[in-house]
């Protein structure tokens, strides 16, 4: 079988038998059921604040109306002998109340439960989605479609938009596909291992508590500062977090510095749908990993920004980043891996994730950029936010969204220490950017 | 700047030809004939992919020829040594028979790649022939083949092929496959001990094979039960997808 046909065979994630349809997990999703628990849930969140309190019956009706358009999300997770799989649930999701601590207390393995939830409180609607289903790219389309339908139910019609699906349309077959397998190239070398990353040492918050620190920044000022350093907004945020990490590391005693990893490495997701032609609604993100070696002395901020800029530029999405697909897909296609029972496979997945993923990261920056909704919905939403999945080992996890003339930058943390947020926002403020802060816990930064 | 039109490198003002490709440059560019002989087209000395340029058909041909020739050399060498030392063939008949049997199991299937049934039949017949040949090499007449070797070979083949067929033909594949294999192994063990007891002692006293049966049969039955329960509610294709 030639490579293209083999790739398409593996990419076909939608299967069916006499019991009905079921779905194979995409290549990135395989690891998430193993690594997630009720606190480190691997859920990310998109939230929109409306100009009026949420009308719950309209939201429930909107969710029920769009559910058939997204059959690949209306599933629950099942455990197979060799792999996990997704099975349609045959029911419609209903909104649940939002909570002070988002993306917490969720077990993706629980039967009969959607791996996402739509939450509402006051004038805010939020979508919390587990990475086993999709990444930000797929979730954003689902969320925008939900908002458009909600407003339609409220009597506000909107213009058609490519990233807002018509609830009556039929899902394209490509929406189900595992694009990692489709665009796998076996001839590529796998990425080289990286040195361990520096991570702060801090006790964790009590179980199910998750601190969200939101910085609200004027977009024009942030762009002006970014431009002055010759970097993008994402790179500016990366540099601010790295600056915070180097400050923290410098304050550690020598023995702690010796024991900690030497690199400040951040994970910056890229939406690979912009690189490869696919309509997949499953996971299809890979990562830039800009890093600086903190052992080499203190960097000034301009130097950090420049380093991050060049590191990101050097990792071309067309050439360097597909090597991550070659590593992940290549491993999962090996016969001895496929034939290992799931229980044994999970042990190796943990080891793989710890050695190849978790240990290399100090944090992450996910900047969704400027979000818009079709007119006239833009004016009905006052604020849009995103939140990266919680992690027990990394602290500098920043999710940023530009909505209107503001950037909403959310730091999420399971750690008691607020030093990364504090120092990163302090640095941004010192550059002349007015930063307004909010926090979901007492005694904000 | 004196640029090579082929290589794009700057050759310096004094150069008259490119040391890389030999093409004339500068004032002599129009003159015929290279100043330096152009480098011949270099064929790769080895296959960089390490895969060769063989088609699957050619690979199959080479594999079966190599196996056949190697086995023929091994059998011929043993026979030649035996003949040179003793003046006639004695011990070399054992490796010759063994090599012939292995060839039937490994080499012959490569000659009939699209007919696995024929290959399996020949291997099954080969086992019987192999045991018969060993008995004949031992002495002028059959001593153990008819009463032990043939029934043993037939039992192993019947139960083995029966298990394979049951597995292949099973409409739903799941834990029932494991139980079929367990039942097949049990039947083979019981028949081996039955036949060897009858041949060696003249009476049948099932000992080790009964322990095997007590261990495997309940597990097999339990798996069948689980299979039937799961099969009515769950898709096994989904549960066991690889």
XYZ file of C-alpha atoms in Angstrom:
687
model
C 0.000 0.000 0.000
C 1.506 3.381 -0.932
C 2.123 5.989 1.747
C -0.791 8.239 0.816
C -3.350 5.418 0.903
C -1.929 4.152 4.168
C -2.116 7.644 5.656
C -5.735 8.011 4.573
C -6.567 4.620 6.036
C -5.139 5.574 9.416
C -6.650 9.072 9.191
C -10.140 7.656 8.817
C -11.271 8.071 12.415
C -14.997 7.551 11.793
C -15.887 3.871 11.887
C -19.200 2.066 11.961
C -20.486 -1.412 12.619
C -23.805 -3.090 13.354
C -24.015 -1.199 16.672
C -23.640 2.189 14.973
C -20.838 4.709 14.475
C -17.816 5.108 16.702
C -14.637 7.137 16.479
C -10.969 6.389 16.880
C -9.080 8.963 18.955
C -6.763 11.190 16.962
C -3.051 10.803 17.460
C -2.700 13.684 19.937
C -5.808 12.698 21.897
C -4.523 9.207 22.705
C -2.369 10.416 25.555
C -4.850 12.747 27.269
C -7.134 10.147 28.926
C -4.006 8.654 30.495
C -2.561 11.901 31.767
C -5.697 13.679 32.923
C -7.349 13.506 36.314
C -9.987 15.543 38.141
C -7.595 18.440 38.789
C -5.155 18.403 35.879
C -8.115 17.906 33.591
C -6.553 18.756 30.222
C -9.615 20.876 29.537
C -9.295 24.265 27.942
C -11.899 26.990 28.057
C -13.393 29.627 25.837
C -15.692 32.171 27.451
C -17.817 35.012 26.131
C -19.376 37.739 28.234
C -22.596 39.090 26.756
C -24.158 42.505 27.100
C -27.114 41.004 28.956
C -27.712 38.081 31.355
C -27.724 34.686 29.640
C -31.207 33.429 28.788
C -30.872 29.774 29.787
C -33.767 28.282 27.736
C -32.313 29.895 24.605
C -28.864 28.522 25.412
C -30.254 24.993 26.008
C -32.210 25.176 22.766
C -29.147 26.443 20.890
C -27.040 23.576 22.215
C -29.689 21.031 21.225
C -30.051 22.643 17.805
C -26.357 22.569 16.870
C -25.571 19.183 18.454
C -26.405 17.098 15.315
C -24.035 19.300 13.274
C -21.128 18.183 15.499
C -21.625 14.402 15.821
C -17.914 13.861 16.577
C -18.322 15.884 19.802
C -21.559 14.254 20.997
C -19.715 11.223 22.353
C -18.289 9.705 25.492
C -14.971 7.999 26.061
C -14.799 4.197 26.191
C -11.961 1.917 27.053
C -11.071 -0.693 24.443
C -8.650 -3.576 24.761
C -5.917 -1.893 22.711
C -7.044 1.761 22.492
C -9.645 4.108 23.872
C -12.417 5.113 21.508
C -15.347 7.537 21.357
C -18.932 6.399 21.077
C -21.992 8.553 20.327
C -23.979 9.231 23.462
C -27.373 9.534 21.827
C -28.438 12.452 23.987
C -28.179 16.206 23.901
C -25.845 18.143 26.198
C -27.358 20.655 28.581
C -25.713 23.779 30.028
C -24.385 23.574 33.575
C -23.683 26.396 36.048
C -20.315 28.087 35.799
C -18.015 27.909 38.793
C -15.480 30.132 40.428
C -12.771 27.599 39.569
C -13.066 26.700 35.889
C -11.893 23.495 34.149
C -11.853 21.611 37.450
C -13.501 18.486 38.851
C -14.020 16.640 35.597
C -13.314 12.989 34.881
C -13.203 12.337 31.165
C -13.415 8.563 31.693
C -16.825 8.771 33.332
C -19.348 6.905 31.190
C -22.343 8.725 29.809
C -20.675 12.120 30.071
C -19.710 14.404 27.201
C -16.015 15.329 27.187
C -17.057 18.989 27.149
C -19.477 21.173 29.032
C -21.186 24.432 28.302
C -21.387 26.592 31.387
C -23.357 29.728 32.083
C -23.436 32.261 34.892
C -24.611 35.850 34.870
C -23.883 37.173 31.432
C -21.082 34.698 30.667
C -21.250 31.594 28.480
C -18.245 29.281 28.593
C -17.230 26.170 26.715
C -14.858 23.826 28.513
C -13.603 21.107 26.223
C -11.331 18.190 26.954
C -8.378 17.788 24.622
C -9.467 14.232 23.884
C -12.077 15.779 21.568
C -10.387 18.700 19.915
C -8.058 21.650 20.199
C -8.782 25.373 20.219
C -9.304 25.456 16.442
C -12.207 22.997 16.481
C -13.623 24.266 19.769
C -13.669 27.858 18.543
C -15.891 26.933 15.574
C -18.203 24.985 17.888
C -18.333 27.909 20.329
C -18.998 30.520 17.655
C -21.719 28.347 16.137
C -23.271 28.008 19.596
C -23.177 31.766 20.176
C -24.641 32.482 16.735
C -27.479 30.005 17.362
C -28.053 31.407 20.853
C -28.462 34.911 19.458
C -30.646 33.563 16.659
C -32.896 32.064 19.316
C -32.925 35.497 20.963
C -34.064 37.035 17.695
C -30.724 38.386 16.486
C -29.863 37.055 13.047
C -26.243 37.222 11.935
C -24.380 37.149 8.655
C -22.953 33.862 7.375
C -19.302 33.260 8.232
C -16.910 30.439 7.298
C -16.122 29.632 10.931
C -19.774 29.539 11.983
C -21.459 26.353 10.786
C -25.012 26.182 9.552
C -26.809 23.767 11.962
C -28.718 22.265 9.017
C -25.617 21.487 6.959
C -24.057 18.019 6.801
C -20.636 17.463 8.360
C -17.904 17.134 5.757
C -16.082 13.749 5.967
C -12.809 15.610 6.534
C -14.162 17.034 9.781
C -13.855 13.587 11.390
C -10.349 12.823 10.210
C -7.168 12.405 12.178
C -5.082 14.907 10.246
C -1.864 13.924 12.028
C -2.082 10.521 10.379
C -3.119 11.984 7.045
C -0.092 14.254 6.815
C 2.409 11.859 8.355
C 5.730 11.576 6.499
C 7.754 8.606 7.602
C 10.961 9.873 6.029
C 11.288 12.851 8.377
C 13.728 12.623 11.287
C 12.180 12.907 14.728
C 12.943 16.016 16.823
C 16.086 15.924 18.917
C 15.609 15.587 22.681
C 15.783 18.851 24.599
C 17.400 19.647 27.933
C 15.094 19.686 30.939
C 13.154 22.857 31.577
C 13.275 25.075 34.612
C 10.123 24.968 36.707
C 9.260 26.854 39.829
C 8.915 25.029 43.114
C 5.632 25.695 44.846
C 3.022 23.844 46.872
C -0.240 23.250 45.050
C -3.552 24.899 45.777
C -6.130 22.725 47.551
C -7.771 20.170 45.258
C -10.194 21.591 42.684
C -8.967 25.151 43.139
C -7.612 26.832 40.041
C -6.400 30.402 40.076
C -7.111 32.487 37.014
C -5.329 35.812 36.804
C -6.582 37.963 33.955
C -4.617 40.861 32.609
C -6.575 43.288 30.459
C -4.296 45.200 28.124
C -4.990 47.792 25.418
C -4.233 46.157 22.115
C -2.790 49.239 20.428
C -0.263 49.797 23.208
C 0.752 46.130 23.250
C 1.256 46.209 19.489
C 3.266 49.402 19.751
C 5.581 47.867 22.360
C 5.876 44.629 20.385
C 6.773 46.592 17.297
C 9.424 48.506 19.187
C 11.127 45.192 19.949
C 10.500 43.838 16.435
C 8.421 40.912 17.697
C 4.809 39.736 17.620
C 2.405 39.998 20.532
C 2.783 36.253 21.250
C 6.561 36.602 21.314
C 6.267 39.580 23.661
C 4.218 37.480 26.094
C 6.717 34.630 25.821
C 9.558 36.997 26.597
C 7.670 38.375 29.610
C 7.174 34.862 31.019
C 10.781 33.903 30.364
C 11.869 37.093 32.079
C 9.756 36.117 35.075
C 11.266 32.637 35.106
C 14.818 33.964 35.040
C 14.024 36.331 37.913
C 12.640 33.464 39.960
C 15.556 31.187 39.155
C 18.049 33.901 40.068
C 16.395 34.240 43.490
C 16.767 30.509 44.214
C 19.708 29.342 46.303
C 22.536 27.736 44.346
C 21.613 24.152 45.247
C 18.075 24.660 43.916
C 19.375 26.170 40.717
C 21.652 23.185 40.245
C 18.794 20.757 40.748
C 16.379 22.558 38.441
C 16.375 22.243 34.663
C 18.504 24.819 32.844
C 16.114 25.934 30.103
C 13.167 28.298 30.116
C 11.075 26.551 27.461
C 7.568 27.569 26.467
C 5.025 25.726 24.404
C 3.358 27.896 21.753
C 0.617 26.022 19.903
C 0.247 26.466 16.153
C -2.992 25.724 14.372
C -1.779 23.270 11.726
C -4.987 23.742 9.723
C -3.318 26.890 8.423
C -0.397 24.833 7.137
C -2.142 21.731 5.783
C -5.388 21.644 3.802
C -7.812 19.920 6.146
C -11.181 20.691 7.667
C -10.657 18.442 10.649
C -12.530 19.311 13.817
C -10.346 17.038 15.923
C -6.963 17.965 17.406
C -4.536 19.337 14.868
C -2.092 21.557 16.706
C 1.631 21.337 17.125
C 4.018 23.484 19.049
C 6.771 25.986 18.676
C 9.100 25.571 21.618
C 11.167 28.718 22.076
C 13.721 28.310 24.826
C 16.636 30.107 26.411
C 19.402 28.654 28.533
C 19.177 30.294 31.942
C 22.678 29.155 32.936
C 24.243 31.572 30.473
C 23.644 34.636 32.594
C 21.002 37.262 32.874
C 19.242 38.395 29.702
C 17.757 41.861 29.356
C 14.217 41.986 28.063
C 15.110 43.114 24.558
C 17.548 40.235 24.280
C 14.900 37.773 25.443
C 12.357 39.115 22.957
C 14.872 38.857 20.145
C 15.862 35.310 21.132
C 12.240 34.165 21.293
C 11.552 35.799 17.936
C 14.441 34.034 16.229
C 13.778 30.685 17.893
C 10.178 30.773 16.673
C 11.255 31.897 13.208
C 13.747 29.043 13.023
C 11.062 26.414 13.703
C 9.316 26.533 10.348
C 5.774 25.071 10.450
C 6.374 23.568 7.010
C 9.721 21.916 7.756
C 10.612 21.651 11.444
C 7.209 21.241 13.064
C 6.105 18.178 10.977
C 8.952 16.310 12.645
C 6.723 16.240 15.735
C 4.112 14.399 13.643
C 6.812 12.004 12.430
C 7.708 11.196 16.044
C 4.205 10.877 17.485
C 2.476 9.116 14.591
C 5.492 6.974 13.725
C 5.550 5.602 17.258
C 1.824 4.904 17.409
C 1.914 3.024 14.100
C 4.485 0.490 15.158
C 2.950 -2.958 15.313
C 4.341 -3.784 18.741
C 2.844 -0.562 20.099
C -0.542 -1.236 18.513
C -0.707 -4.777 19.841
C 0.132 -3.883 23.445
C -2.930 -4.052 25.702
C -4.092 -0.597 26.769
C -3.103 -1.050 30.419
C 0.527 -1.699 29.490
C 0.432 0.964 26.799
C -0.662 3.510 29.399
C 2.458 2.854 31.481
C 4.638 3.570 28.454
C 2.530 6.594 27.498
C 3.163 8.115 30.919
C 6.874 7.481 30.565
C 6.841 8.912 27.030
C 4.948 12.004 28.092
C 7.156 12.593 31.112
C 10.364 12.168 29.168
C 9.360 13.773 25.854
C 6.831 16.407 26.891
C 6.343 17.442 30.462
C 9.974 17.667 31.505
C 10.811 19.965 28.633
C 8.293 22.664 29.445
C 8.276 25.619 31.791
C 4.926 26.898 30.572
C 3.004 27.863 27.474
C 1.467 30.741 25.574
C -1.629 30.230 23.465
C -2.634 33.426 21.705
C -5.789 33.014 19.644
C -5.322 36.526 18.245
C -8.161 38.771 17.180
C -11.490 36.976 17.456
C -14.591 38.199 15.730
C -18.173 37.091 15.370
C -20.401 37.814 12.398
C -22.163 41.146 12.599
C -24.145 42.234 14.547
C -22.994 39.773 17.225
C -19.657 41.510 17.771
C -21.360 44.335 19.573
C -23.426 41.919 21.720
C -20.344 40.271 23.195
C -18.378 42.511 25.486
C -15.509 40.198 26.243
C -13.954 36.945 25.050
C -11.391 34.866 26.914
C -9.499 31.626 26.674
C -7.760 29.505 29.252
C -5.093 26.848 28.756
C -5.445 23.434 30.423
C -4.322 23.280 34.061
C -1.004 21.676 34.862
C 0.529 20.611 38.147
C 4.103 21.094 36.977
C 4.134 24.192 34.791
C 2.968 27.551 36.034
C 3.399 30.064 33.246
C 0.390 29.034 31.149
C -1.050 32.035 29.376
C -4.133 32.025 27.152
C -4.699 35.292 25.312
C -7.494 36.617 23.127
C -7.868 39.969 21.416
C -11.447 41.170 21.567
C -12.196 44.636 20.296
C -9.516 47.023 21.506
C -8.358 44.836 24.387
C -6.260 41.765 24.959
C -7.497 39.419 27.676
C -4.484 37.484 28.917
C -5.388 34.680 31.347
C -2.804 32.955 33.492
C -4.155 29.698 34.912
C -2.329 28.009 37.761
C -2.766 25.139 40.201
C 0.157 26.432 42.284
C 0.074 28.635 45.325
C 2.920 30.731 44.020
C 1.831 33.752 41.975
C 5.345 34.814 41.130
C 5.243 34.065 37.403
C 2.038 36.030 36.882
C 3.235 38.853 39.092
C 6.610 39.249 37.453
C 5.292 38.804 33.904
C 2.590 41.444 34.285
C 5.014 43.691 36.171
C 7.400 43.444 33.269
C 4.656 44.289 30.751
C 3.636 47.252 32.879
C 7.232 48.446 33.114
C 7.283 48.576 29.323
C 4.554 51.197 29.441
C 1.567 48.919 28.838
C -1.346 49.714 31.139
C -2.316 46.384 32.727
C -5.605 45.925 34.566
C -5.763 42.758 36.636
C -8.572 40.492 37.781
C -8.354 37.268 39.721
C -10.873 34.612 40.720
C -9.271 34.209 44.168
C -8.965 36.522 47.145
C -5.913 38.721 47.495
C -5.225 39.227 43.794
C -1.745 39.838 42.499
C 32.904 38.620 -11.176
C 33.661 35.395 -12.998
C 30.614 33.264 -12.314
C 30.256 29.635 -13.346
C 27.030 29.386 -15.349
C 26.445 25.856 -14.037
C 27.488 26.027 -10.428
C 26.846 29.701 -9.729
C 30.139 30.038 -7.842
C 32.597 32.902 -8.229
C 35.752 31.438 -9.757
C 38.009 34.468 -9.534
C 39.260 36.554 -12.469
C 42.125 34.267 -13.459
C 40.149 31.026 -13.824
C 39.485 29.704 -17.307
C 37.282 26.832 -16.273
C 35.243 25.742 -13.304
C 37.072 23.195 -11.149
C 33.740 21.720 -10.114
C 32.072 21.014 -13.464
C 34.876 21.779 -15.961
C 32.891 24.263 -18.024
C 34.992 26.983 -19.738
C 34.524 30.491 -18.446
C 35.921 33.916 -19.214
C 37.484 34.726 -22.644
C 37.771 31.003 -23.513
C 34.092 30.346 -22.926
C 33.319 30.074 -26.661
C 36.220 27.732 -27.450
C 35.298 24.110 -27.923
C 36.510 21.392 -25.579
C 36.926 21.641 -21.829
C 40.227 22.583 -20.257
C 39.611 20.022 -17.573
C 37.754 16.870 -18.376
C 34.235 17.254 -17.040
C 33.464 15.028 -14.114
C 31.618 11.943 -15.234
C 28.093 11.492 -13.976
C 28.604 9.826 -10.638
C 26.511 6.796 -9.981
C 25.897 6.251 -6.292
C 28.231 3.587 -4.986
C 25.615 2.223 -2.660
C 21.887 2.473 -2.359
C 21.300 5.415 0.000
C 17.907 4.086 1.096
C 19.310 0.620 1.674
C 16.195 -0.826 0.100
C 17.493 -1.820 -3.326
C 15.498 -1.250 -6.435
C 13.765 -4.630 -6.413
C 10.100 -5.088 -6.987
C 8.205 -7.215 -4.447
C 8.121 -10.024 -7.030
C 11.916 -9.893 -7.448
C 12.412 -9.838 -3.684
C 10.254 -12.959 -3.363
C 12.214 -14.680 -6.105
C 15.540 -13.873 -4.465
C 14.347 -14.962 -1.027
C 13.114 -18.352 -2.158
C 16.168 -18.975 -4.310
C 18.488 -18.104 -1.424
C 16.570 -20.344 1.000
C 16.481 -23.258 -1.448
C 20.132 -23.014 -2.435
C 21.325 -22.607 1.176
C 19.348 -25.629 2.308
C 20.531 -27.691 -0.659
C 24.142 -26.760 0.121
C 23.676 -27.718 3.798
C 22.113 -31.099 2.938
C 24.634 -31.783 0.153
C 27.602 -30.877 2.382
C 26.412 -33.215 5.145
C 25.904 -36.026 2.619
C 29.311 -35.448 0.996
C 31.157 -35.455 4.331
C 29.263 -38.552 5.449
C 30.072 -40.356 2.169
C 33.729 -39.354 2.155
C 34.233 -40.503 5.748
C 32.128 -43.705 5.787
C 31.852 -44.662 2.146
C 28.081 -44.639 2.330
C 25.247 -42.423 3.662
C 24.224 -42.972 7.321
C 23.809 -40.055 9.747
C 23.526 -37.462 6.957
C 20.078 -38.807 6.135
C 18.700 -37.269 9.354
C 19.756 -33.673 8.524
C 18.666 -34.256 4.910
C 15.168 -35.285 6.049
C 14.999 -32.411 8.541
C 16.143 -29.861 5.962
C 13.615 -31.196 3.453
C 10.838 -30.833 6.029
C 11.910 -27.298 6.944
C 12.011 -26.413 3.228
C 8.472 -27.694 2.802
C 7.341 -25.485 5.696
C 9.393 -22.364 4.862
C 10.563 -22.537 1.240
C 7.575 -24.041 -0.530
C 5.078 -21.386 0.638
C 7.255 -18.808 -1.151
C 6.624 -20.642 -4.450
C 2.845 -20.513 -3.952
C 2.424 -17.132 -2.186
C -1.209 -16.780 -3.201
C -2.254 -20.281 -2.183
C -1.860 -20.573 1.601
C -4.190 -23.604 1.657
C -1.865 -25.580 -0.618
C 1.174 -24.536 1.425
C -0.544 -25.671 4.641
C -1.569 -29.007 3.081
C 1.964 -29.660 1.849
C 3.406 -28.777 5.281
C 0.902 -31.126 6.959
C 1.733 -33.947 4.571
C 5.403 -33.100 4.998
C 5.229 -33.644 8.768
C 3.828 -37.147 8.243
C 6.405 -37.870 5.572
C 9.187 -36.521 7.794
C 8.262 -38.760 10.734
C 7.921 -41.738 8.383
C 11.306 -41.000 6.869
C 12.963 -40.793 10.295
C 11.518 -44.204 11.209
C 12.688 -45.712 7.933
C 16.188 -44.280 8.413
C 16.299 -45.988 11.847
C 15.712 -49.445 10.370
C 14.501 -51.324 7.363
C 10.887 -51.430 8.579
C 8.509 -49.073 10.317
C 8.753 -49.564 14.082
C 7.195 -46.524 15.809
C 5.803 -44.534 12.891
C 2.549 -46.425 12.308
C 1.552 -46.802 15.958
C 2.894 -43.482 17.326
C 4.268 -41.043 14.762
C 1.380 -41.100 12.310
C -1.425 -40.825 14.921
C 0.497 -38.056 16.727
C 1.015 -36.081 13.536
C -2.613 -36.564 12.529
C -3.918 -35.486 15.941
C -1.747 -32.360 16.042
C -2.704 -31.460 12.491
C -6.416 -32.150 12.876
C -6.730 -30.216 16.142
C -4.358 -27.488 14.990
C -6.048 -26.936 11.643
C -9.449 -27.281 13.262
C -8.599 -24.517 15.726
C -7.261 -22.254 12.975
C -10.392 -22.814 10.881
C -12.656 -22.155 13.867
C -10.786 -18.904 14.564
C -10.939 -17.783 10.935
C -14.580 -18.691 10.474
C -15.789 -17.193 13.757
C -18.423 -14.594 12.961
C -17.593 -12.525 16.027
C -13.996 -12.392 17.063
C -13.194 -11.610 20.641
C -12.524 -13.603 23.778
C -13.976 -16.657 22.018
C -10.777 -16.758 19.941
C -8.692 -17.159 23.095
C -11.002 -19.898 24.352
C -10.802 -21.754 21.006
C -7.026 -21.716 21.202
C -7.160 -22.984 24.789
C -9.483 -25.837 23.780
C -7.246 -26.715 20.823
C -4.129 -26.810 23.035
C -5.971 -29.003 25.562
C -7.044 -31.479 22.872
C -3.513 -31.688 21.482
C -2.007 -32.278 24.957
C -4.563 -34.990 25.797
C -3.993 -36.798 22.500
C -0.182 -36.631 22.831
C -0.250 -38.221 26.287
C -2.883 -40.772 25.255
C -0.848 -41.929 22.241
C 2.550 -41.940 23.972
C 1.127 -43.841 26.996
C -0.457 -46.423 24.738
C 2.770 -46.873 22.767
C 5.254 -46.838 25.643
C 3.351 -48.532 28.502
C 0.508 -50.268 26.732
C -1.973 -48.606 29.101
C -3.350 -45.092 29.208
C -2.954 -43.021 32.370
C -3.550 -39.340 31.689
C -1.477 -37.297 34.135
C 0.129 -34.057 32.976
C -2.370 -33.546 30.190
C -5.267 -33.781 32.646
C -3.655 -30.985 34.710
C -3.427 -28.920 31.537
C -7.073 -29.679 30.795
C -8.214 -28.756 34.325
C -6.358 -25.469 34.038
C -7.384 -24.456 30.545
C -10.929 -25.753 30.059
C -12.580 -23.737 32.881
C -10.762 -20.598 31.691
C -11.955 -21.278 28.142
C -15.544 -21.782 29.289
C -15.403 -18.596 31.353
C -14.096 -16.658 28.351
C -16.866 -18.042 26.147
C -19.405 -16.934 28.754
C -17.890 -13.436 28.915
C -17.740 -13.311 25.141
C -21.396 -14.215 24.754
C -22.388 -11.625 27.341
C -20.297 -8.857 25.792
C -21.129 -9.834 22.221
C -24.805 -9.167 22.694
C -24.260 -5.633 23.969
C -20.910 -4.414 22.663
C -19.188 -4.244 19.325
C -16.087 -6.376 19.589
C -14.606 -4.756 16.514
C -14.733 -1.507 18.404
C -13.458 -2.970 21.662
C -10.535 -4.750 20.024
C -9.645 -2.232 17.318
C -5.909 -2.080 16.788
